[in-house]
Amino acid sequence: YAMDTSRSDDAQRSTAETEPEFPGHVVEHIDPTTVNGDNASYYRLHQQWPLSADSNTVMLAVQRLVHRLMAAGATGSFHAMFSAFRVTRSETALGDPSPEGVHQDSAVLTIVMLMRRHNAAHFSGGSRVWSLEQPSGKPTTESVRSDRLLASHTLREPFDALFLLDREVKHEALPVLQADEAAGPATRDVLTIEVRRPPRSEEARGVTCEG
């Protein structure tokens, strides 16, 4: 969604950068910090939101929140990419939401908002926030004990959210474990919002960033 802090807090669906081989999907180009050996990621494909999402009450409220946060500290145009993720832990799914480990999102602001947890162990599915000095990738035990780990928090209730100034910190999502294996898979549903500035060439022409 395209936003401009100099205007109202209305957000407009922007033109998606689609992948011809995967119609109806949006391309997200990945921050270089996610490149981690065999877990290297260069881009991801996300299914486009249905048009009904543009008038959804929750989506509109979150868009207004993002606009007001950005307007409080910056001016100009931004693009907010909304993505829905379900992480599943079962006999066949590892439940690891970030196999790349510690990383950044190539964003100005990243928001992780919990929608629902089901059969997830109380201590699992958390998030860690790291200083920029922490190497990207899976952290060692020594790293977890170091002062490079700034915070650790688990979102437990719907709409609990983690707000990250993505250029100033790195972050990591931790695996989800089952509270009761007999009760079936564990799931963690989150809405992530990654706010980016459009490329300079597009901003100069008044064109919003694709995504």
Backbone as ProteinMPNN parsed JSONL, in Angstrom:
{"seq_chain_A": "YAMDTSRSDDAQRSTAETEPEFPGHVVEHIDPTTVNGDNASYYRLHQQWPLSADSNTVMLAVQRLVHRLMAAGATGSFHAMFSAFRVTRSETALGDPSPEGVHQDSAVLTIVMLMRRHNAAHFSGGSRVWSLEQPSGKPTTESVRSDRLLASHTLREPFDALFLLDREVKHEALPVLQADEAAGPATRDVLTIEVRRPPRSEEARGVTCEG", "coords_chain_A": {"N_chain_A": [[0.84, -1.182, 0.0], [0.529, 2.197, -0.838], [1.655, 5.162, 0.714], [1.516, 8.578, 1.808], [2.965, 10.872, 3.827], [2.478, 13.549, 3.829], [-0.052, 13.911, 3.11], [-3.5, 12.808, 3.564], [-4.367, 10.046, 5.796], [-5.124, 7.979, 4.166], [-4.538, 4.973, 2.438], [-3.321, 3.61, -0.594], [-3.709, 0.874, -2.754], [-0.855, -0.328, -4.315], [0.785, -0.785, -7.511], [1.552, -4.074, -8.222], [4.66, -5.808, -8.296], [4.911, -8.303, -10.284], [5.537, -11.822, -10.762], [6.027, -13.435, -13.723], [5.91, -16.254, -13.943], [4.437, -16.985, -11.791], [1.485, -16.171, -11.513], [-0.563, -13.656, -9.958], [0.942, -13.252, -7.701], [3.206, -11.46, -5.536], [6.428, -9.991, -5.716], [8.969, -9.98, -3.326], [11.887, -8.427, -2.671], [14.806, -9.446, -1.035], [16.563, -8.418, 1.905], [20.137, -8.09, 1.93], [21.229, -9.209, 4.253], [19.976, -11.573, 4.78], [21.215, -13.558, 3.423], [22.62, -16.568, 3.892], [24.562, -18.976, 3.736], [23.469, -22.209, 2.938], [20.896, -21.454, 3.368], [20.298, -19.236, 1.902], [18.47, -16.415, 0.792], [17.006, -14.636, -1.81], [14.793, -13.521, -2.968], [11.258, -13.477, -2.271], [8.049, -14.921, -2.872], [4.798, -13.686, -2.608], [1.371, -14.298, -2.169], [-1.052, -12.239, -3.693], [-3.09, -9.864, -1.92], [-6.635, -10.241, -1.61], [-9.051, -8.103, -3.239], [-10.994, -7.393, -1.438], [-9.663, -6.991, 0.918], [-8.898, -4.359, 0.962], [-10.921, -2.878, 2.07], [-11.23, -3.949, 4.532], [-11.853, -3.823, 8.0], [-9.873, -4.195, 10.02], [-7.495, -4.126, 8.503], [-7.618, -1.506, 7.508], [-7.457, -0.052, 9.892], [-4.873, -0.76, 10.794], [-3.37, 0.277, 8.693], [-3.84, 3.029, 9.072], [-2.579, 3.341, 11.538], [0.122, 2.779, 10.835], [0.586, 4.879, 9.02], [0.349, 7.129, 10.703], [2.406, 6.685, 12.512], [4.64, 6.915, 10.81], [4.3, 9.51, 9.89], [4.817, 10.93, 12.162], [7.543, 10.967, 12.398], [8.799, 11.345, 9.962], [8.766, 12.634, 6.585], [7.15, 12.534, 3.373], [6.815, 9.996, 0.779], [5.889, 6.558, 1.202], [6.033, 2.991, 1.09], [4.066, 0.406, 2.208], [4.343, -2.868, 2.864], [2.211, -5.476, 3.31], [2.11, -8.618, 4.75], [0.942, -11.913, 5.249], [1.677, -14.517, 7.423], [1.812, -17.941, 8.184], [3.151, -20.09, 10.515], [3.948, -23.41, 10.97], [4.174, -26.169, 13.144], [4.688, -29.556, 13.103], [4.564, -33.143, 12.598], [5.731, -33.185, 10.143], [6.546, -30.615, 9.582], [8.857, -28.108, 10.414], [8.461, -25.741, 11.815], [9.959, -23.396, 11.83], [10.217, -20.037, 11.528], [12.124, -18.299, 10.492], [14.497, -19.343, 8.786], [16.807, -18.158, 7.953], [17.875, -16.95, 10.132], [19.314, -14.425, 12.212], [18.609, -11.223, 10.961], [17.868, -8.464, 8.686], [15.2, -6.449, 7.238], [15.419, -4.805, 5.058], [14.037, -2.412, 5.351], [12.418, 0.614, 6.563], [10.763, 0.626, 8.755], [9.641, -2.144, 10.551], [6.905, -4.154, 11.389], [5.63, -6.656, 13.421], [2.796, -8.416, 13.908], [0.744, -10.271, 15.96], [-1.755, -12.559, 15.035], [-2.954, -15.001, 15.697], [-2.385, -17.768, 17.88], [-2.069, -21.261, 18.088], [-2.159, -24.168, 19.916], [0.491, -23.822, 20.573], [3.545, -24.092, 22.305], [4.064, -22.428, 25.404], [6.493, -21.043, 25.791], [7.573, -20.896, 23.289], [8.073, -19.731, 19.833], [8.915, -17.064, 19.924], [10.488, -13.767, 19.596], [13.617, -12.23, 18.825], [15.622, -9.356, 19.349], [18.385, -7.753, 17.992], [21.602, -6.1, 18.193], [23.292, -4.12, 15.679], [25.824, -5.071, 15.525], [25.748, -7.795, 15.786], [26.479, -10.734, 14.028], [24.91, -11.771, 10.977], [22.668, -14.542, 10.44], [22.271, -17.841, 11.967], [22.41, -17.593, 15.462], [25.043, -18.183, 17.885], [25.451, -19.968, 21.036], [27.082, -18.404, 22.612], [26.595, -15.902, 21.503], [23.92, -15.482, 22.207], [24.207, -15.107, 24.906], [25.511, -12.735, 25.021], [25.94, -9.081, 25.073], [24.986, -8.214, 22.717], [22.507, -9.169, 22.171], [19.589, -7.587, 22.433], [16.905, -7.663, 23.207], [14.273, -9.97, 24.06], [11.236, -11.403, 23.236], [7.901, -12.658, 23.428], [5.072, -12.807, 21.461], [1.814, -13.155, 22.47], [-0.983, -12.723, 22.642], [-3.813, -11.931, 20.501], [-3.155, -9.277, 18.266], [-1.025, -8.346, 19.772], [2.097, -6.777, 19.29], [5.274, -6.257, 17.685], [7.525, -3.674, 17.205], [9.936, -2.5, 15.026], [12.781, -0.583, 14.322], [14.144, -0.918, 11.503], [16.572, -0.257, 10.248], [18.238, 0.193, 12.306], [18.481, -1.958, 14.01], [18.831, -5.575, 14.171], [16.873, -8.586, 13.701], [15.154, -11.628, 14.757], [13.145, -14.477, 14.335], [11.824, -17.043, 16.36], [11.623, -20.681, 16.548], [8.457, -22.425, 16.488], [6.911, -24.555, 18.822], [5.057, -27.529, 19.689], [2.474, -27.458, 22.081], [0.975, -29.606, 22.922], [1.463, -32.582, 21.585], [-0.365, -34.547, 20.925], [-2.593, -33.107, 20.346], [-2.364, -32.195, 17.82], [-1.019, -30.194, 15.052], [0.987, -27.262, 15.791], [0.379, -23.798, 15.402], [1.255, -20.515, 14.306], [0.103, -17.454, 13.546], [0.857, -14.514, 11.878], [0.762, -11.039, 11.031], [2.79, -9.19, 9.028], [4.298, -6.027, 8.556], [6.156, -4.196, 6.4], [7.781, -1.288, 5.992], [8.87, 0.787, 3.498], [10.907, 3.162, 1.753], [10.215, 4.503, -1.516], [12.264, 3.795, -4.444], [14.758, 6.264, -5.278], [14.639, 7.294, -7.887], [12.019, 6.746, -8.635], [10.627, 8.124, -6.66], [11.261, 10.737, -7.255], [9.828, 11.064, -9.563], [7.349, 10.915, -8.599], [6.247, 8.418, -8.399], [5.038, 5.465, -6.923], [6.609, 2.946, -4.924], [7.069, -0.371, -6.132], [5.56, -3.503, -5.207]], "CA_chain_A": [[0.0, 0.0, 0.0], [1.3, 3.428, -0.953], [1.274, 6.179, 1.694], [2.24, 9.844, 1.738], [2.752, 11.499, 5.127], [2.065, 14.945, 3.647], [-1.485, 13.92, 2.794], [-4.333, 12.108, 4.541], [-3.863, 8.719, 6.138], [-5.643, 6.966, 3.264], [-3.507, 4.212, 1.727], [-3.784, 3.117, -1.882], [-3.032, -0.329, -3.245], [0.101, 0.02, -5.357], [0.954, -1.775, -8.561], [2.408, -5.162, -7.77], [5.713, -6.333, -9.139], [4.519, -9.695, -10.359], [6.448, -12.781, -11.368], [5.238, -14.063, -14.791], [5.725, -17.685, -13.742], [3.546, -17.182, -10.647], [0.454, -15.128, -11.589], [-1.266, -13.339, -8.722], [1.881, -13.171, -6.595], [4.034, -10.264, -5.447], [7.831, -10.276, -5.459], [9.636, -9.223, -2.268], [13.332, -8.567, -2.759], [15.252, -9.688, 0.321], [17.746, -7.713, 2.393], [21.338, -8.926, 1.821], [21.587, -9.882, 5.504], [19.356, -12.896, 4.863], [22.044, -14.534, 2.726], [23.257, -17.342, 4.966], [24.924, -20.324, 3.295], [22.434, -22.974, 2.242], [19.597, -20.823, 3.606], [20.292, -17.943, 1.217], [17.208, -15.962, 0.203], [17.19, -13.447, -2.626], [13.461, -12.94, -3.089], [10.166, -14.36, -1.891], [6.786, -14.679, -3.556], [3.64, -13.612, -1.732], [0.098, -14.217, -2.871], [-1.631, -10.903, -3.558], [-4.291, -9.748, -1.107], [-7.874, -10.027, -2.379], [-9.492, -6.707, -3.234], [-11.815, -7.161, -0.245], [-8.796, -6.561, 2.006], [-8.757, -2.903, 0.938], [-11.968, -2.277, 2.903], [-11.311, -4.677, 5.785], [-11.746, -2.905, 9.137], [-8.57, -4.348, 10.678], [-6.47, -3.637, 7.588], [-7.695, -0.044, 7.477], [-6.958, 0.458, 11.176], [-3.423, -0.924, 10.819], [-2.828, 1.253, 7.746], [-3.848, 4.344, 9.727], [-1.526, 3.304, 12.556], [1.41, 2.894, 10.153], [0.688, 6.239, 8.475], [0.571, 8.09, 11.789], [3.76, 6.457, 13.024], [5.606, 7.456, 9.865], [4.11, 10.962, 9.828], [5.376, 11.516, 13.386], [8.994, 11.049, 12.367], [9.364, 11.528, 8.621], [7.863, 13.169, 5.578], [7.331, 11.968, 2.042], [6.041, 8.82, 0.404], [6.359, 5.266, 1.674], [5.276, 1.822, 0.661], [3.914, -0.55, 3.304], [4.048, -4.206, 2.361], [1.514, -6.304, 4.286], [2.244, -10.042, 4.438], [0.394, -12.825, 6.254], [2.495, -15.723, 7.542], [1.478, -18.996, 9.142], [4.238, -21.018, 10.815], [3.354, -24.654, 11.457], [5.023, -27.223, 13.682], [3.999, -30.846, 13.105], [5.476, -34.24, 12.322], [6.397, -32.954, 8.854], [6.927, -29.2, 9.451], [9.791, -27.766, 11.486], [7.98, -24.605, 12.595], [10.986, -22.351, 11.916], [9.769, -18.924, 10.685], [13.233, -17.564, 9.864], [15.677, -20.211, 8.64], [17.988, -17.326, 7.722], [18.401, -16.505, 11.41], [19.353, -12.976, 12.481], [18.584, -10.537, 9.668], [17.091, -7.234, 8.545], [14.169, -6.557, 6.209], [15.593, -3.747, 4.065], [12.89, -1.54, 5.576], [12.564, 1.694, 7.529], [10.026, 0.156, 9.921], [9.028, -3.468, 10.454], [5.951, -4.466, 12.448], [5.161, -8.041, 13.465], [1.563, -8.375, 14.703], [0.174, -11.609, 16.121], [-3.181, -12.747, 14.778], [-3.463, -16.175, 16.424], [-1.533, -18.902, 18.237], [-2.869, -22.446, 18.4], [-1.397, -25.32, 20.396], [1.916, -23.468, 20.617], [4.115, -24.087, 23.648], [4.061, -21.065, 25.944], [7.811, -20.412, 25.685], [8.067, -20.971, 21.912], [7.554, -18.772, 18.86], [9.243, -15.699, 20.302], [11.322, -12.944, 18.716], [14.783, -11.602, 19.427], [16.109, -8.124, 18.724], [19.844, -7.737, 18.115], [22.324, -4.915, 17.737], [23.855, -4.264, 14.334], [27.114, -5.756, 15.622], [25.54, -9.237, 15.747], [26.556, -11.293, 12.676], [23.683, -12.347, 10.446], [22.649, -15.992, 10.452], [21.879, -18.465, 13.226], [23.337, -17.185, 16.528], [25.645, -19.193, 18.746], [25.129, -19.83, 22.456], [27.846, -17.246, 23.1], [25.896, -14.693, 21.056], [22.698, -15.327, 23.005], [24.61, -14.644, 26.232], [26.252, -11.484, 24.882], [25.141, -7.859, 25.121], [24.448, -7.934, 21.376], [21.083, -9.483, 22.26], [18.989, -6.428, 23.096], [15.598, -7.976, 23.792], [13.626, -11.213, 23.664], [9.831, -11.214, 23.593], [6.959, -13.562, 22.766], [3.72, -12.289, 21.237], [0.927, -14.227, 22.93], [-2.398, -12.41, 22.458], [-4.093, -11.281, 19.214], [-2.779, -7.87, 18.092], [0.291, -8.042, 20.336], [2.928, -6.392, 18.142], [6.664, -5.87, 17.857], [7.869, -2.586, 16.29], [11.384, -2.503, 14.84], [13.437, 0.358, 13.411], [14.916, -1.962, 10.839], [17.925, 0.179, 9.89], [19.019, 0.376, 13.528], [18.627, -3.234, 14.71], [18.507, -6.799, 13.457], [15.913, -9.366, 14.471], [15.109, -13.062, 14.502], [11.952, -15.16, 14.827], [12.218, -18.338, 16.918], [10.732, -21.774, 16.169], [7.23, -22.751, 17.219], [6.843, -25.933, 19.287], [3.711, -27.94, 20.074], [2.178, -27.577, 23.507], [0.474, -30.967, 23.105], [1.605, -33.265, 20.302], [-1.587, -35.308, 20.656], [-3.629, -32.161, 19.895], [-2.136, -31.844, 16.428], [0.004, -29.19, 14.747], [1.001, -25.929, 16.401], [0.443, -22.756, 14.383], [1.43, -19.113, 14.729], [-0.279, -16.589, 12.432], [1.233, -13.119, 12.084], [0.723, -10.057, 9.956], [3.99, -8.36, 9.059], [4.254, -4.817, 7.739], [7.497, -3.687, 6.136], [7.61, 0.043, 5.415], [10.073, 1.16, 2.759], [10.816, 4.316, 0.857], [10.369, 4.126, -2.918], [13.562, 4.166, -5.007], [14.848, 7.707, -5.52], [14.204, 7.649, -9.238], [10.568, 6.737, -8.667], [10.141, 9.181, -5.781], [11.426, 12.003, -7.964], [8.764, 11.169, -10.568], [6.068, 10.807, -7.917], [5.748, 7.078, -8.606], [5.2, 4.668, -5.717], [7.43, 1.74, -5.017], [6.323, -1.589, -6.435], [5.716, -4.579, -4.247]], "C_chain_A": [[0.884, 1.243, 0.0], [0.747, 4.462, 0.024], [2.104, 7.43, 1.477], [1.939, 10.61, 3.017], [2.339, 12.962, 5.015], [0.581, 15.063, 3.324], [-2.242, 13.149, 3.856], [-3.781, 10.72, 4.795], [-4.508, 7.619, 5.301], [-4.487, 6.287, 2.534], [-4.11, 3.652, 0.447], [-3.001, 1.874, -2.269], [-2.122, 0.066, -4.401], [0.214, -1.108, -6.369], [1.944, -2.833, -8.116], [3.48, -5.476, -8.801], [5.509, -7.834, -9.205], [5.583, -10.536, -11.046], [5.657, -13.539, -12.437], [4.967, -15.548, -14.569], [4.752, -17.995, -12.606], [2.487, -16.08, -10.636], [-0.239, -14.923, -10.244], [-0.382, -13.274, -7.506], [2.72, -11.898, -6.704], [5.46, -10.672, -5.105], [8.343, -9.377, -4.341], [11.129, -9.476, -2.391], [13.916, -8.511, -1.349], [16.512, -8.9, 0.648], [18.965, -8.63, 2.306], [21.708, -9.671, 3.104], [20.929, -11.24, 5.641], [20.18, -13.953, 4.151], [22.889, -15.277, 3.748], [23.493, -18.77, 4.489], [23.814, -20.994, 2.517], [21.052, -22.371, 2.419], [19.481, -19.465, 2.921], [18.918, -17.652, 0.614], [17.474, -14.687, -0.588], [15.86, -12.756, -2.922], [12.443, -13.972, -2.623], [8.937, -13.97, -2.69], [5.658, -14.699, -2.544], [2.377, -13.546, -2.584], [-0.517, -12.85, -2.63], [-2.882, -10.945, -2.682], [-5.514, -9.634, -2.006], [-8.313, -8.571, -2.268], [-10.337, -6.386, -2.0], [-10.98, -6.697, 0.941], [-8.703, -5.045, 2.084], [-9.807, -2.199, 1.794], [-12.144, -3.01, 4.222], [-11.031, -3.741, 6.961], [-10.379, -2.978, 9.811], [-7.456, -3.804, 9.791], [-6.455, -2.113, 7.548], [-7.14, 0.561, 8.762], [-5.434, 0.356, 11.25], [-2.757, 0.049, 9.852], [-2.775, 2.65, 8.361], [-2.76, 4.427, 10.791], [-0.154, 3.504, 11.915], [1.611, 4.315, 9.63], [1.019, 7.242, 9.577], [1.945, 7.914, 12.422], [4.797, 7.097, 12.109], [5.515, 8.977, 9.82], [4.725, 11.648, 11.046], [6.881, 11.706, 13.292], [9.61, 11.31, 11.014], [8.312, 12.123, 7.697], [8.143, 12.487, 4.248], [6.502, 10.719, 1.838], [6.72, 7.543, 0.887], [5.518, 4.176, 1.033], [5.257, 0.828, 1.801], [3.478, -1.89, 2.732], [3.458, -5.048, 3.481], [1.616, -7.765, 3.858], [1.68, -10.862, 5.59], [1.207, -14.11, 6.25], [1.886, -16.685, 8.551], [2.681, -19.906, 9.285], [3.611, -22.237, 11.479], [4.422, -25.602, 11.974], [4.201, -28.504, 13.762], [5.025, -31.943, 12.875], [6.283, -33.988, 11.055], [6.85, -31.513, 8.655], [7.745, -28.781, 10.662], [9.336, -26.592, 12.344], [8.988, -23.493, 12.761], [10.609, -21.198, 10.986], [10.898, -18.164, 10.008], [14.47, -18.448, 9.777], [16.955, -19.429, 8.37], [18.6, -16.813, 9.012], [18.307, -15.003, 11.597], [19.465, -12.244, 11.15], [17.921, -9.172, 9.8], [16.138, -7.409, 7.372], [14.304, -5.523, 5.099], [14.423, -2.761, 4.131], [13.274, -0.394, 6.506], [11.938, 1.254, 8.856], [9.469, -1.222, 9.616], [8.114, -3.671, 11.653], [5.563, -5.93, 12.318], [3.975, -8.071, 14.419], [0.944, -9.765, 14.751], [-1.321, -11.585, 15.821], [-3.736, -13.898, 15.629], [-2.338, -17.147, 16.707], [-2.441, -20.076, 18.58], [-1.943, -23.598, 18.759], [0.106, -25.06, 20.396], [2.398, -23.464, 22.065], [4.336, -22.654, 24.117], [5.376, -20.338, 25.69], [8.314, -20.339, 24.242], [7.494, -19.862, 21.038], [7.822, -17.324, 19.22], [10.057, -14.967, 19.251], [12.495, -12.393, 19.51], [15.164, -10.37, 18.626], [17.596, -8.012, 19.034], [20.421, -6.398, 17.687], [22.892, -5.188, 16.349], [25.189, -5.003, 14.359], [26.972, -7.28, 15.565], [25.627, -9.744, 14.306], [25.208, -11.869, 12.237], [23.796, -13.863, 10.414], [22.232, -16.527, 11.81], [22.882, -18.112, 14.326], [23.874, -18.373, 17.31], [25.166, -18.992, 20.183], [25.846, -18.626, 23.048], [27.145, -15.955, 22.717], [24.663, -14.421, 21.909], [23.017, -14.793, 24.396], [25.295, -13.275, 26.197], [25.326, -10.275, 24.985], [24.673, -7.429, 23.736], [22.967, -8.288, 21.282], [20.407, -8.395, 23.084], [17.674, -6.754, 23.791], [15.119, -9.316, 23.259], [12.188, -11.148, 24.142], [8.965, -12.191, 22.801], [5.592, -12.897, 22.67], [2.73, -13.409, 21.557], [-0.551, -13.97, 22.636], [-2.625, -11.74, 21.107], [-3.84, -9.775, 19.274], [-1.606, -7.431, 18.965], [1.218, -7.755, 19.156], [4.338, -6.008, 18.582], [6.996, -4.845, 16.784], [9.39, -2.465, 16.223], [11.813, -1.395, 13.888], [14.504, -0.438, 12.669], [16.317, -1.542, 10.425], [18.833, 0.275, 11.111], [19.236, -0.903, 14.321], [18.451, -4.381, 13.717], [17.505, -7.581, 14.303], [15.889, -10.815, 13.992], [13.806, -13.603, 15.082], [12.331, -16.578, 15.222], [11.194, -19.425, 16.583], [9.522, -21.92, 17.087], [7.264, -24.233, 17.575], [5.415, -26.256, 19.728], [3.573, -28.001, 21.595], [1.744, -28.995, 23.832], [0.527, -31.67, 21.755], [0.348, -34.044, 19.936], [-2.707, -34.42, 20.114], [-3.421, -31.703, 18.46], [-1.104, -30.746, 16.259], [-0.135, -27.928, 15.6], [1.106, -24.907, 15.281], [0.595, -21.393, 15.033], [1.162, -18.243, 13.503], [0.092, -15.151, 12.754], [0.99, -12.313, 10.819], [1.996, -9.234, 10.082], [3.8, -7.178, 8.123], [5.668, -4.296, 7.615], [7.361, -2.384, 5.356], [8.932, 0.472, 4.781], [9.827, 2.456, 2.003], [10.906, 3.829, -0.577], [11.767, 4.468, -3.396], [13.586, 5.634, -5.379], [14.332, 8.102, -6.893], [12.697, 7.688, -9.336], [9.999, 7.844, -7.81], [10.215, 10.524, -6.48], [10.326, 12.198, -8.997], [7.386, 11.114, -9.928], [5.43, 9.443, -8.09], [6.011, 6.262, -7.356], [6.034, 3.436, -5.985], [6.566, 0.531, -5.3], [6.522, -2.594, -5.33], [4.381, -5.09, -3.773]], "O_chain_A": [[1.86, 1.327, 0.744], [-0.466, 4.624, 0.151], [3.246, 7.361, 1.023], [0.787, 10.962, 3.271], [1.896, 13.555, 5.999], [0.026, 16.161, 3.271], [-1.704, 12.864, 4.926], [-2.86, 10.265, 4.117], [-4.451, 6.448, 5.677], [-3.565, 6.955, 2.067], [-5.28, 3.268, 0.419], [-1.779, 1.829, -2.128], [-2.559, 0.715, -5.351], [-0.208, -2.236, -6.115], [3.051, -2.514, -7.682], [3.246, -5.419, -10.008], [5.89, -8.557, -8.284], [6.411, -10.032, -11.805], [4.696, -14.229, -12.095], [3.914, -16.05, -14.962], [4.294, -19.13, -12.47], [2.579, -15.149, -9.835], [-0.471, -15.87, -9.493], [-0.883, -13.244, -6.382], [2.918, -11.343, -7.784], [5.681, -11.583, -4.307], [8.176, -8.158, -4.394], [11.587, -10.608, -2.234], [13.563, -7.633, -0.561], [17.4, -8.729, -0.187], [18.852, -9.825, 2.579], [22.43, -10.666, 3.047], [21.288, -12.0, 6.54], [19.876, -15.14, 4.263], [23.763, -14.694, 4.389], [22.713, -19.67, 4.802], [23.281, -20.432, 1.56], [20.126, -22.735, 1.695], [18.66, -18.637, 3.316], [18.29, -18.521, 0.009], [18.104, -13.76, -0.079], [15.816, -11.539, -3.106], [12.719, -15.171, -2.585], [8.802, -12.827, -3.128], [5.565, -15.61, -1.721], [2.322, -12.834, -3.586], [-0.511, -12.351, -1.505], [-3.633, -11.921, -2.693], [-5.446, -8.999, -3.058], [-7.976, -7.891, -1.299], [-10.389, -5.235, -1.567], [-11.507, -6.081, 1.867], [-8.454, -4.498, 3.158], [-9.611, -1.053, 2.199], [-13.091, -2.738, 4.96], [-10.082, -2.958, 6.922], [-9.791, -1.947, 10.137], [-6.569, -3.099, 10.272], [-5.387, -1.502, 7.553], [-6.435, 1.57, 8.724], [-4.775, 1.284, 11.718], [-1.694, 0.59, 10.156], [-1.79, 3.369, 8.196], [-2.098, 5.455, 10.933], [0.645, 4.307, 12.397], [2.69, 4.887, 9.782], [1.876, 8.107, 9.396], [2.575, 8.893, 12.823], [5.728, 7.748, 12.582], [6.535, 9.658, 9.722], [5.111, 12.815, 10.973], [7.446, 12.517, 14.026], [10.826, 11.48, 10.915], [7.118, 12.11, 8.0], [9.223, 11.938, 4.026], [5.602, 10.419, 2.622], [7.945, 7.457, 0.968], [4.434, 4.426, 0.506], [6.31, 0.444, 2.31], [2.382, -2.023, 2.187], [4.122, -5.307, 4.486], [1.253, -8.112, 2.734], [1.91, -10.55, 6.758], [1.405, -14.723, 5.2], [1.492, -16.282, 9.645], [3.181, -20.438, 8.294], [2.84, -22.112, 12.431], [5.447, -25.813, 11.326], [3.152, -28.54, 14.404], [6.229, -31.694, 12.949], [7.386, -34.512, 10.903], [7.485, -31.214, 7.644], [7.371, -29.063, 11.801], [9.779, -26.457, 13.484], [8.905, -22.72, 13.716], [10.673, -21.358, 9.767], [10.654, -17.449, 9.036], [15.386, -18.324, 10.59], [18.056, -19.956, 8.532], [19.717, -16.295, 9.005], [17.328, -14.381, 11.185], [20.299, -12.586, 10.311], [17.474, -8.779, 10.877], [16.236, -8.371, 6.61], [13.395, -5.377, 4.281], [13.892, -2.335, 3.106], [14.321, -0.427, 7.152], [12.5, 1.475, 9.93], [8.892, -1.445, 8.552], [8.496, -3.396, 12.79], [5.21, -6.391, 11.233], [4.127, -7.785, 15.607], [0.655, -10.363, 13.714], [-2.052, -10.711, 16.287], [-4.822, -13.8, 16.2], [-1.443, -17.334, 15.882], [-3.449, -19.916, 19.269], [-1.051, -23.954, 17.989], [0.899, -25.988, 20.236], [1.743, -22.903, 22.944], [4.738, -21.784, 23.345], [5.373, -19.141, 25.402], [9.379, -19.774, 23.995], [6.569, -19.151, 21.43], [7.041, -16.444, 18.86], [10.286, -15.479, 18.155], [12.385, -12.124, 20.706], [15.047, -10.34, 17.401], [18.018, -8.155, 20.181], [19.808, -5.658, 16.918], [22.963, -6.334, 15.904], [25.637, -5.508, 13.329], [27.953, -7.983, 15.325], [24.917, -9.233, 13.44], [24.459, -12.394, 13.06], [24.9, -14.406, 10.366], [21.88, -15.758, 12.705], [24.084, -18.309, 14.144], [23.242, -19.426, 17.386], [24.552, -17.974, 20.506], [25.291, -17.912, 23.883], [27.099, -15.014, 23.509], [24.393, -13.281, 22.288], [22.195, -14.104, 25.0], [25.621, -12.722, 27.247], [24.103, -10.41, 24.985], [24.03, -6.388, 23.596], [22.254, -7.773, 20.42], [20.627, -8.294, 24.291], [17.364, -6.189, 24.84], [15.496, -9.744, 22.168], [11.933, -10.87, 25.314], [9.262, -12.509, 21.649], [5.026, -12.475, 23.678], [2.806, -14.491, 20.975], [-1.298, -14.919, 22.404], [-1.735, -11.052, 20.607], [-4.26, -9.096, 20.211], [-1.216, -6.264, 18.916], [1.129, -8.426, 18.128], [4.559, -5.509, 19.685], [6.785, -5.093, 15.597], [10.052, -2.342, 17.254], [11.281, -1.275, 12.785], [15.624, -0.605, 13.153], [17.181, -2.403, 10.263], [20.048, 0.419, 10.978], [20.084, -0.938, 15.213], [17.992, -4.192, 12.591], [17.308, -7.277, 15.479], [16.501, -11.178, 12.987], [13.41, -13.232, 16.187], [13.076, -17.246, 14.504], [10.022, -19.12, 16.359], [9.558, -21.59, 18.273], [7.603, -25.07, 16.738], [4.657, -25.359, 20.097], [4.44, -28.525, 22.295], [2.093, -29.532, 24.883], [-0.283, -31.381, 20.874], [0.031, -34.185, 18.755], [-3.654, -34.911, 19.5], [-4.207, -30.913, 17.938], [-0.394, -30.401, 17.204], [-1.222, -27.581, 16.061], [1.839, -25.119, 14.315], [0.13, -21.152, 16.147], [1.914, -18.294, 12.53], [-0.312, -14.622, 13.79], [1.011, -12.833, 9.704], [2.251, -8.644, 11.132], [3.22, -7.305, 7.045], [6.311, -3.989, 8.619], [6.893, -2.369, 4.218], [9.971, 0.514, 5.44], [8.694, 2.796, 1.663], [11.596, 2.847, -0.847], [12.41, 5.345, -2.819], [12.558, 6.198, -5.754], [13.665, 9.125, -7.042], [12.137, 8.541, -10.024], [8.993, 8.452, -8.177], [9.327, 11.361, -6.316], [9.928, 13.326, -9.288], [6.372, 11.249, -10.612], [4.215, 9.304, -7.95], [7.095, 6.352, -6.779], [6.144, 2.958, -7.114], [5.459, 0.413, -4.775], [7.516, -2.554, -4.604], [4.328, -6.006, -2.952]]}, "name": "protein", "num_of_chains": 1, "seq": "YAMDTSRSDDAQRSTAETEPEFPGHVVEHIDPTTVNGDNASYYRLHQQWPLSADSNTVMLAVQRLVHRLMAAGATGSFHAMFSAFRVTRSETALGDPSPEGVHQDSAVLTIVMLMRRHNAAHFSGGSRVWSLEQPSGKPTTESVRSDRLLASHTLREPFDALFLLDREVKHEALPVLQADEAAGPATRDVLTIEVRRPPRSEEARGVTCEG"}
